[in-house]
Amino acid sequence: MSFGEGLLRARGQIAFLLALAGSTVAIIYLEALDTQGRIREQLVGEFGASGRISAAGSPDLTLAARTAINTASEGDLIDQDSVAHRAAALNAAVVGISRGIGPATAHRQSADRVLSLIEDGDSLQVRTLAPAPVLLAAAMPEFEPRVLALLGNE
């Protein structure tokens, strides 16, 4: 049997090995792509350009989020100086940013005002409110230093 005949007889095995090598190269290439990093960069770019991030989700949840934000901003429903109102205002800012509802600057200003009020409050109020500022810092990293200072974790 000549070399040409041997190649002709082994063509199925050769095709299999070439396909295996090609698929291995494709898998290695796809694994090398940093898809999470690219998605993060796109979201940061979108947020930087428009001040909003388009959040995918159900329209019902978006409507419920809008209602919650409006309820938290209505001063006559809740005592403005209460711990619950301050927690609700911080949570409303987080929901607004995360769902892309309303202008991001308004949510940031609201969170800044509430944080200033909390900073002027007593330590019992700070301990009671601790989850809301921590959630705020997780959603808006620019508030992290203030939240850490407020909670005594500098």
GROMACS .gro file of C-alpha atoms in nm:
model
  154
    1MET     CA    1   0.000   0.000   0.000
    2SER     CA    2   0.134   0.338  -0.100
    3PHE     CA    3   0.124   0.655   0.110
    4GLY     CA    4  -0.157   0.798  -0.103
    5GLU     CA    5  -0.369   0.488  -0.052
    6GLY     CA    6  -0.306   0.503   0.323
    7LEU     CA    7  -0.425   0.867   0.334
    8LEU     CA    8  -0.730   0.775   0.130
    9ARG     CA    9  -0.822   0.495   0.371
   10ALA     CA   10  -0.759   0.714   0.679
   11ARG     CA   11  -0.958   1.014   0.550
   12GLY     CA   12  -1.235   0.965   0.809
   13GLN     CA   13  -0.988   0.961   1.096
   14ILE     CA   14  -0.803   1.261   0.952
   15ALA     CA   15  -1.129   1.458   0.917
   16PHE     CA   16  -1.218   1.370   1.278
   17LEU     CA   17  -0.877   1.486   1.406
   18LEU     CA   18  -0.898   1.812   1.209
   19ALA     CA   19  -1.249   1.879   1.342
   20LEU     CA   20  -1.132   1.802   1.696
   21ALA     CA   21  -0.836   2.038   1.662
   22GLY     CA   22  -1.058   2.312   1.515
   23SER     CA   23  -1.318   2.284   1.789
   24THR     CA   24  -1.045   2.287   2.056
   25VAL     CA   25  -0.903   2.610   1.910
   26ALA     CA   26  -1.252   2.763   1.901
   27ILE     CA   27  -1.317   2.669   2.265
   28ILE     CA   28  -0.984   2.812   2.379
   29TYR     CA   29  -1.054   3.134   2.189
   30LEU     CA   30  -1.402   3.170   2.341
   31GLU     CA   31  -1.269   3.102   2.691
   32ALA     CA   32  -1.010   3.375   2.641
   33LEU     CA   33  -1.278   3.634   2.570
   34ASP     CA   34  -1.358   3.835   2.880
   35THR     CA   35  -1.732   3.856   2.824
   36GLN     CA   36  -1.814   3.976   3.177
   37GLY     CA   37  -1.555   4.250   3.146
   38ARG     CA   38  -1.697   4.358   2.812
   39ILE     CA   39  -2.051   4.366   2.945
   40ARG     CA   40  -1.935   4.569   3.246
   41GLU     CA   41  -1.754   4.813   3.015
   42GLN     CA   42  -2.067   4.851   2.800
   43LEU     CA   43  -2.284   4.922   3.104
   44VAL     CA   44  -2.034   5.172   3.243
   45GLY     CA   45  -2.011   5.335   2.902
   46GLU     CA   46  -2.389   5.354   2.872
   47PHE     CA   47  -2.418   5.495   3.222
   48GLY     CA   48  -2.144   5.751   3.156
   49ALA     CA   49  -2.304   5.864   2.831
   50SER     CA   50  -2.667   5.882   2.939
   51GLY     CA   51  -2.668   5.869   3.318
   52ARG     CA   52  -2.902   5.570   3.295
   53ILE     CA   53  -2.868   5.199   3.253
   54SER     CA   54  -3.144   5.029   3.065
   55ALA     CA   55  -3.265   4.758   3.295
   56ALA     CA   56  -3.428   4.455   3.147
   57GLY     CA   57  -3.724   4.328   3.338
   58SER     CA   58  -4.096   4.307   3.350
   59PRO     CA   59  -4.305   4.621   3.303
   60ASP     CA   60  -4.497   4.531   3.619
   61LEU     CA   61  -4.180   4.540   3.827
   62THR     CA   62  -4.082   4.873   3.673
   63LEU     CA   63  -4.426   5.014   3.758
   64ALA     CA   64  -4.397   4.882   4.114
   65ALA     CA   65  -4.050   5.038   4.143
   66ARG     CA   66  -4.182   5.375   4.022
   67THR     CA   67  -4.465   5.358   4.275
   68ALA     CA   68  -4.220   5.272   4.555
   69ILE     CA   69  -3.991   5.561   4.460
   70ASN     CA   70  -4.283   5.805   4.447
   71THR     CA   71  -4.414   5.682   4.782
   72ALA     CA   72  -4.074   5.727   4.945
   73SER     CA   73  -4.051   6.082   4.811
   74GLU     CA   74  -4.395   6.190   4.935
   75GLY     CA   75  -4.326   6.374   5.258
   76ASP     CA   76  -4.682   6.392   5.386
   77LEU     CA   77  -4.721   6.013   5.404
   78ILE     CA   78  -4.425   5.952   5.634
   79ASP     CA   79  -4.255   6.159   5.901
   80GLN     CA   80  -3.950   6.310   5.727
   81ASP     CA   81  -3.734   6.270   6.039
   82SER     CA   82  -3.817   5.906   6.103
   83VAL     CA   83  -3.563   5.628   6.062
   84ALA     CA   84  -3.806   5.439   5.838
   85HIS     CA   85  -3.839   5.735   5.601
   86ARG     CA   86  -3.463   5.774   5.573
   87ALA     CA   87  -3.420   5.402   5.501
   88ALA     CA   88  -3.701   5.420   5.245
   89ALA     CA   89  -3.540   5.721   5.075
   90LEU     CA   90  -3.202   5.544   5.051
   91ASN     CA   91  -3.366   5.228   4.918
   92ALA     CA   92  -3.566   5.433   4.666
   93ALA     CA   93  -3.242   5.585   4.536
   94VAL     CA   94  -3.092   5.238   4.497
   95VAL     CA   95  -3.402   5.108   4.316
   96GLY     CA   96  -3.407   5.412   4.090
   97ILE     CA   97  -3.044   5.366   3.992
   98SER     CA   98  -3.064   4.990   3.950
   99ARG     CA   99  -3.385   4.997   3.743
  100GLY     CA  100  -3.290   5.310   3.546
  101ILE     CA  101  -3.598   5.500   3.663
  102GLY     CA  102  -3.568   5.876   3.652
  103PRO     CA  103  -3.249   6.077   3.631
  104ALA     CA  104  -2.950   5.926   3.812
  105THR     CA  105  -2.843   6.270   3.936
  106ALA     CA  106  -3.172   6.312   4.123
  107HIS     CA  107  -3.124   5.977   4.297
  108ARG     CA  108  -2.767   6.068   4.388
  109GLN     CA  109  -2.874   6.406   4.528
  110SER     CA  110  -3.150   6.244   4.730
  111ALA     CA  111  -2.909   5.986   4.871
  112ASP     CA  112  -2.658   6.260   4.951
  113ARG     CA  113  -2.920   6.462   5.144
  114VAL     CA  114  -3.034   6.159   5.341
  115LEU     CA  115  -2.676   6.057   5.421
  116SER     CA  116  -2.610   6.409   5.549
  117LEU     CA  117  -2.913   6.382   5.778
  118ILE     CA  118  -2.799   6.041   5.902
  119GLU     CA  119  -2.447   6.174   5.966
  120ASP     CA  120  -2.600   6.444   6.187
  121GLY     CA  121  -2.812   6.186   6.375
  122ASP     CA  122  -2.731   5.978   6.680
  123SER     CA  123  -2.553   5.641   6.692
  124LEU     CA  124  -2.873   5.445   6.764
  125GLN     CA  125  -3.024   5.577   6.443
  126VAL     CA  126  -2.710   5.483   6.251
  127ARG     CA  127  -2.720   5.126   6.383
  128THR     CA  128  -3.089   5.097   6.298
  129LEU     CA  129  -3.031   5.227   5.946
  130ALA     CA  130  -2.711   5.029   5.879
  131PRO     CA  131  -2.851   4.797   5.606
  132ALA     CA  132  -2.984   5.083   5.392
  133PRO     CA  133  -2.655   5.279   5.372
  134VAL     CA  134  -2.462   4.957   5.307
  135LEU     CA  135  -2.699   4.876   5.020
  136LEU     CA  136  -2.651   5.230   4.893
  137ALA     CA  137  -2.272   5.194   4.902
  138ALA     CA  138  -2.296   4.863   4.715
  139ALA     CA  139  -2.511   5.020   4.443
  140MET     CA  140  -2.328   5.355   4.426
  141PRO     CA  141  -1.959   5.309   4.512
  142GLU     CA  142  -1.898   5.684   4.538
  143PHE     CA  143  -2.086   5.679   4.870
  144GLU     CA  144  -1.875   5.397   5.016
  145PRO     CA  145  -1.624   5.617   5.205
  146ARG     CA  146  -1.904   5.813   5.371
  147VAL     CA  147  -2.096   5.497   5.462
  148LEU     CA  148  -1.786   5.331   5.605
  149ALA     CA  149  -1.708   5.642   5.810
  150LEU     CA  150  -2.069   5.653   5.927
  151LEU     CA  151  -2.062   5.291   6.039
  152GLY     CA  152  -1.722   5.329   6.203
  153ASN     CA  153  -1.537   5.103   5.956
  154GLU     CA  154  -1.286   5.351   5.819
   0.00000   0.00000   0.00000
